[in-house]
């Protein structure tokens, strides 16, 4: 028995298989974590790009003729949101995200004013800067953006400001990184003169993408 035990202790057969049996689970965990991290990074990038595109597209709205200033219509805003849905294919964005598009303008007192605001997506979240009508009077509303670095609109023009939110949908499971809420903002000044009096909705009327 003693000799057999010594022989077994000196036997190096199947050592690699035993080592792999211990290592494979760890390698699998590291691999899945890497995949999840890469997917999360990609989601952040996509959300940022979607926000930039939405703000850019909203700044280019120009319906009308040479006889009048271009108008913004509800159908034009809805087309901007259609572009969001196309860019977000595969993310189930409508159910797990929200885009808030605000027209930042000057009020009659010279202050900043969220003249109108439209939303897309079922995520129940409000603008971090206030609802439509914020800053309608006075000069107390500094603008939209980080404190001390607010985006402001000049007189006679408007800034299309986009806030975009998305609850990350994990590939492997929420145990790795949970379901963090991704947030991004983007702003573009309108590209040309625009009728800023209202958002038009001529017949046949389009659905209003209200934030309420």
mmCIF file of C-alpha atoms in Angstrom:
data_model
loop_
_atom_site.group_PDB
_atom_site.id
_atom_site.type_symbol
_atom_site.label_atom_id
_atom_site.label_comp_id
_atom_site.label_asym_id
_atom_site.label_seq_id
_atom_site.Cartn_x
_atom_site.Cartn_y
_atom_site.Cartn_z
ATOM 1 C CA UNK A 1 0.000 0.000 0.000
ATOM 2 C CA UNK A 2 2.846 2.358 0.892
ATOM 3 C CA UNK A 3 4.521 1.694 -2.456
ATOM 4 C CA UNK A 4 1.292 2.322 -4.342
ATOM 5 C CA UNK A 5 0.767 5.639 -2.562
ATOM 6 C CA UNK A 6 4.299 6.770 -3.421
ATOM 7 C CA UNK A 7 3.834 5.751 -7.048
ATOM 8 C CA UNK A 8 0.562 7.666 -7.232
ATOM 9 C CA UNK A 9 2.222 10.757 -5.725
ATOM 10 C CA UNK A 10 4.946 10.639 -8.402
ATOM 11 C CA UNK A 11 2.464 10.094 -11.257
ATOM 12 C CA UNK A 12 2.119 13.255 -13.389
ATOM 13 C CA UNK A 13 -0.473 11.874 -15.782
ATOM 14 C CA UNK A 14 -3.596 14.004 -16.484
ATOM 15 C CA UNK A 15 -2.100 17.035 -14.685
ATOM 16 C CA UNK A 16 -3.077 19.319 -17.567
ATOM 17 C CA UNK A 17 -6.665 18.077 -17.477
ATOM 18 C CA UNK A 18 -6.893 18.776 -13.768
ATOM 19 C CA UNK A 19 -5.402 22.255 -14.181
ATOM 20 C CA UNK A 20 -7.846 23.020 -16.996
ATOM 21 C CA UNK A 21 -10.748 21.810 -14.866
ATOM 22 C CA UNK A 22 -9.825 24.469 -12.314
ATOM 23 C CA UNK A 23 -9.022 27.226 -14.837
ATOM 24 C CA UNK A 24 -11.850 26.911 -17.362
ATOM 25 C CA UNK A 25 -14.607 28.228 -15.051
ATOM 26 C CA UNK A 26 -12.482 31.279 -14.189
ATOM 27 C CA UNK A 27 -11.627 31.893 -17.847
ATOM 28 C CA UNK A 28 -15.295 31.580 -18.769
ATOM 29 C CA UNK A 29 -16.266 34.142 -16.127
ATOM 30 C CA UNK A 30 -13.584 36.578 -17.336
ATOM 31 C CA UNK A 31 -14.675 36.054 -20.943
ATOM 32 C CA UNK A 32 -18.350 36.709 -20.248
ATOM 33 C CA UNK A 33 -17.455 39.783 -18.180
ATOM 34 C CA UNK A 34 -15.388 41.098 -21.094
ATOM 35 C CA UNK A 35 -18.271 40.556 -23.519
ATOM 36 C CA UNK A 36 -20.681 42.380 -21.189
ATOM 37 C CA UNK A 37 -18.266 45.273 -20.695
ATOM 38 C CA UNK A 38 -17.768 45.621 -24.452
ATOM 39 C CA UNK A 39 -21.534 45.617 -24.999
ATOM 40 C CA UNK A 40 -22.030 48.278 -22.306
ATOM 41 C CA UNK A 41 -19.349 50.460 -23.898
ATOM 42 C CA UNK A 42 -21.021 50.052 -27.290
ATOM 43 C CA UNK A 43 -24.399 51.002 -25.793
ATOM 44 C CA UNK A 44 -22.905 54.213 -24.380
ATOM 45 C CA UNK A 45 -21.462 55.071 -27.788
ATOM 46 C CA UNK A 46 -24.711 54.350 -29.632
ATOM 47 C CA UNK A 47 -26.799 56.398 -27.210
ATOM 48 C CA UNK A 48 -24.439 59.355 -27.571
ATOM 49 C CA UNK A 49 -24.517 59.149 -31.376
ATOM 50 C CA UNK A 50 -28.318 58.839 -31.437
ATOM 51 C CA UNK A 51 -28.620 61.991 -29.327
ATOM 52 C CA UNK A 52 -26.247 63.926 -31.600
ATOM 53 C CA UNK A 53 -28.109 62.828 -34.723
ATOM 54 C CA UNK A 54 -31.506 63.736 -33.240
ATOM 55 C CA UNK A 55 -30.351 67.239 -32.303
ATOM 56 C CA UNK A 56 -28.714 67.709 -35.706
ATOM 57 C CA UNK A 57 -31.794 66.513 -37.600
ATOM 58 C CA UNK A 58 -34.072 68.757 -35.516
ATOM 59 C CA UNK A 59 -31.850 71.740 -36.285
ATOM 60 C CA UNK A 60 -32.302 71.132 -40.033
ATOM 61 C CA UNK A 61 -36.128 71.168 -40.055
ATOM 62 C CA UNK A 62 -37.139 73.695 -42.699
ATOM 63 C CA UNK A 63 -40.608 73.237 -44.168
ATOM 64 C CA UNK A 64 -41.976 76.093 -46.248
ATOM 65 C CA UNK A 65 -41.404 78.223 -49.303
ATOM 66 C CA UNK A 66 -39.228 81.187 -50.219
ATOM 67 C CA UNK A 67 -42.157 83.475 -49.388
ATOM 68 C CA UNK A 68 -42.103 82.733 -45.649
ATOM 69 C CA UNK A 69 -39.823 81.563 -42.875
ATOM 70 C CA UNK A 70 -39.561 77.770 -42.558
ATOM 71 C CA UNK A 71 -42.000 76.236 -40.097
ATOM 72 C CA UNK A 72 -41.667 73.384 -37.648
ATOM 73 C CA UNK A 73 -44.531 70.883 -37.875
ATOM 74 C CA UNK A 74 -45.475 68.026 -35.613
ATOM 75 C CA UNK A 75 -44.874 65.613 -38.483
ATOM 76 C CA UNK A 76 -41.299 66.935 -38.827
ATOM 77 C CA UNK A 77 -40.634 66.280 -35.143
ATOM 78 C CA UNK A 78 -42.100 62.786 -35.482
ATOM 79 C CA UNK A 79 -39.734 62.127 -38.393
ATOM 80 C CA UNK A 80 -36.794 63.055 -36.163
ATOM 81 C CA UNK A 81 -38.012 60.416 -33.701
ATOM 82 C CA UNK A 82 -38.416 57.910 -36.538
ATOM 83 C CA UNK A 83 -34.729 58.442 -37.217
ATOM 84 C CA UNK A 84 -34.012 57.705 -33.563
ATOM 85 C CA UNK A 85 -35.855 54.387 -33.793
ATOM 86 C CA UNK A 86 -33.966 53.427 -36.950
ATOM 87 C CA UNK A 87 -30.595 54.188 -35.361
ATOM 88 C CA UNK A 88 -31.529 52.261 -32.229
ATOM 89 C CA UNK A 89 -32.451 49.024 -34.008
ATOM 90 C CA UNK A 90 -31.817 46.008 -31.810
ATOM 91 C CA UNK A 91 -31.784 48.028 -28.568
ATOM 92 C CA UNK A 92 -35.535 47.845 -27.862
ATOM 93 C CA UNK A 93 -35.207 51.585 -27.360
ATOM 94 C CA UNK A 94 -38.878 52.531 -27.368
ATOM 95 C CA UNK A 95 -39.583 50.344 -24.323
ATOM 96 C CA UNK A 96 -36.358 51.125 -22.444
ATOM 97 C CA UNK A 97 -35.412 54.636 -23.477
ATOM 98 C CA UNK A 98 -36.585 58.198 -23.921
ATOM 99 C CA UNK A 99 -35.544 61.151 -26.069
ATOM 100 C CA UNK A 100 -36.567 64.609 -24.895
ATOM 101 C CA UNK A 101 -36.297 67.284 -27.599
ATOM 102 C CA UNK A 102 -36.537 70.892 -26.386
ATOM 103 C CA UNK A 103 -36.519 74.152 -28.317
ATOM 104 C CA UNK A 104 -34.474 76.576 -26.228
ATOM 105 C CA UNK A 105 -35.237 80.179 -27.155
ATOM 106 C CA UNK A 106 -35.198 83.727 -25.742
ATOM 107 C CA UNK A 107 -38.283 84.930 -23.888
ATOM 108 C CA UNK A 108 -39.663 88.503 -24.236
ATOM 109 C CA UNK A 109 -37.655 89.526 -21.151
ATOM 110 C CA UNK A 110 -34.365 88.364 -22.656
ATOM 111 C CA UNK A 111 -34.099 85.197 -20.532
ATOM 112 C CA UNK A 112 -33.848 81.586 -21.634
ATOM 113 C CA UNK A 113 -37.071 79.701 -22.342
ATOM 114 C CA UNK A 114 -38.029 76.110 -23.194
ATOM 115 C CA UNK A 115 -40.563 77.181 -25.813
ATOM 116 C CA UNK A 116 -41.716 73.674 -26.721
ATOM 117 C CA UNK A 117 -40.771 70.154 -25.788
ATOM 118 C CA UNK A 118 -41.509 66.760 -27.365
ATOM 119 C CA UNK A 119 -40.666 63.222 -26.246
ATOM 120 C CA UNK A 120 -40.243 59.733 -27.659
ATOM 121 C CA UNK A 121 -39.974 56.459 -25.725
ATOM 122 C CA UNK A 122 -41.824 54.781 -22.873
ATOM 123 C CA UNK A 123 -39.199 55.315 -20.156
ATOM 124 C CA UNK A 124 -40.896 57.364 -17.443
ATOM 125 C CA UNK A 125 -38.446 60.213 -16.906
ATOM 126 C CA UNK A 126 -38.674 64.010 -17.108
ATOM 127 C CA UNK A 127 -36.261 66.591 -18.431
ATOM 128 C CA UNK A 128 -33.544 67.527 -15.956
ATOM 129 C CA UNK A 129 -34.088 71.195 -16.855
ATOM 130 C CA UNK A 130 -37.836 71.474 -16.573
ATOM 131 C CA UNK A 131 -40.943 70.965 -18.710
ATOM 132 C CA UNK A 132 -42.206 72.950 -21.659
ATOM 133 C CA UNK A 133 -42.715 76.577 -20.626
ATOM 134 C CA UNK A 134 -39.816 76.739 -18.163
ATOM 135 C CA UNK A 135 -38.356 80.248 -18.211
ATOM 136 C CA UNK A 136 -41.282 81.804 -20.082
ATOM 137 C CA UNK A 137 -40.823 85.038 -18.130
ATOM 138 C CA UNK A 138 -37.960 86.716 -16.364
ATOM 139 C CA UNK A 139 -34.293 85.871 -16.520
ATOM 140 C CA UNK A 140 -34.014 83.295 -13.725
ATOM 141 C CA UNK A 141 -33.615 80.285 -16.023
ATOM 142 C CA UNK A 142 -29.933 80.062 -16.964
ATOM 143 C CA UNK A 143 -30.300 77.649 -19.872
ATOM 144 C CA UNK A 144 -29.823 73.928 -20.418
ATOM 145 C CA UNK A 145 -26.753 71.880 -19.613
ATOM 146 C CA UNK A 146 -24.270 71.473 -16.771
ATOM 147 C CA UNK A 147 -24.342 74.191 -14.119
ATOM 148 C CA UNK A 148 -21.958 76.965 -15.045
ATOM 149 C CA UNK A 149 -21.724 75.751 -18.642
ATOM 150 C CA UNK A 150 -25.328 76.113 -19.750
ATOM 151 C CA UNK A 151 -26.258 76.217 -23.408
ATOM 152 C CA UNK A 152 -28.118 79.436 -24.252
ATOM 153 C CA UNK A 153 -30.040 80.673 -27.285
ATOM 154 C CA UNK A 154 -29.357 84.003 -28.946
ATOM 155 C CA UNK A 155 -32.135 86.422 -29.825
ATOM 156 C CA UNK A 156 -34.133 85.457 -32.915
ATOM 157 C CA UNK A 157 -32.833 81.895 -33.068
ATOM 158 C CA UNK A 158 -33.251 78.603 -31.225
ATOM 159 C CA UNK A 159 -31.181 75.713 -29.944
ATOM 160 C CA UNK A 160 -32.406 72.160 -30.394
ATOM 161 C CA UNK A 161 -31.430 70.502 -27.124
ATOM 162 C CA UNK A 162 -31.707 66.721 -26.788
ATOM 163 C CA UNK A 163 -31.633 64.652 -23.618
ATOM 164 C CA UNK A 164 -31.503 60.915 -24.196
ATOM 165 C CA UNK A 165 -31.916 58.187 -21.587
ATOM 166 C CA UNK A 166 -31.611 54.423 -21.952
ATOM 167 C CA UNK A 167 -31.822 51.605 -19.415
ATOM 168 C CA UNK A 168 -29.044 49.240 -20.468
ATOM 169 C CA UNK A 169 -30.174 45.746 -21.435
ATOM 170 C CA UNK A 170 -27.453 43.221 -20.488
ATOM 171 C CA UNK A 171 -26.455 40.392 -22.812
ATOM 172 C CA UNK A 172 -25.408 37.824 -20.204
ATOM 173 C CA UNK A 173 -27.176 38.941 -17.068
ATOM 174 C CA UNK A 174 -27.692 41.856 -14.736
ATOM 175 C CA UNK A 175 -25.380 40.272 -12.154
ATOM 176 C CA UNK A 176 -22.312 41.715 -13.893
ATOM 177 C CA UNK A 177 -23.052 45.436 -14.188
ATOM 178 C CA UNK A 178 -26.739 45.658 -13.302
ATOM 179 C CA UNK A 179 -28.947 47.742 -15.608
ATOM 180 C CA UNK A 180 -27.366 51.203 -15.467
ATOM 181 C CA UNK A 181 -29.237 54.159 -16.931
ATOM 182 C CA UNK A 182 -27.234 55.738 -19.725
ATOM 183 C CA UNK A 183 -27.738 59.477 -20.196
ATOM 184 C CA UNK A 184 -26.395 61.819 -22.838
ATOM 185 C CA UNK A 185 -27.139 65.323 -24.109
ATOM 186 C CA UNK A 186 -26.595 67.132 -27.396
ATOM 187 C CA UNK A 187 -27.358 70.609 -28.723
ATOM 188 C CA UNK A 188 -27.377 72.203 -32.177
ATOM 189 C CA UNK A 189 -28.330 75.729 -33.149
ATOM 190 C CA UNK A 190 -30.931 75.844 -35.925
ATOM 191 C CA UNK A 191 -29.251 76.030 -39.331
ATOM 192 C CA UNK A 192 -31.295 78.891 -40.796
ATOM 193 C CA UNK A 193 -34.048 81.377 -39.978
ATOM 194 C CA UNK A 194 -37.187 79.714 -38.678
ATOM 195 C CA UNK A 195 -40.732 80.665 -37.739
ATOM 196 C CA UNK A 196 -40.447 80.451 -33.952
ATOM 197 C CA UNK A 197 -44.008 81.470 -33.138
ATOM 198 C CA UNK A 198 -45.343 77.931 -32.700
ATOM 199 C CA UNK A 199 -45.216 74.289 -33.765
ATOM 200 C CA UNK A 200 -47.659 73.910 -36.642
ATOM 201 C CA UNK A 201 -49.926 70.929 -37.225
ATOM 202 C CA UNK A 202 -51.795 71.434 -40.517
ATOM 203 C CA UNK A 203 -54.351 68.970 -41.847
ATOM 204 C CA UNK A 204 -54.083 66.062 -41.880
ATOM 205 C CA UNK A 205 -52.912 66.577 -38.325
ATOM 206 C CA UNK A 206 -50.090 64.407 -37.006
ATOM 207 C CA UNK A 207 -49.948 62.878 -33.532
ATOM 208 C CA UNK A 208 -48.266 65.154 -30.991
ATOM 209 C CA UNK A 209 -45.325 63.453 -29.246
ATOM 210 C CA UNK A 210 -46.198 64.995 -25.907
ATOM 211 C CA UNK A 211 -44.001 64.517 -22.846
ATOM 212 C CA UNK A 212 -46.976 64.093 -20.516
#
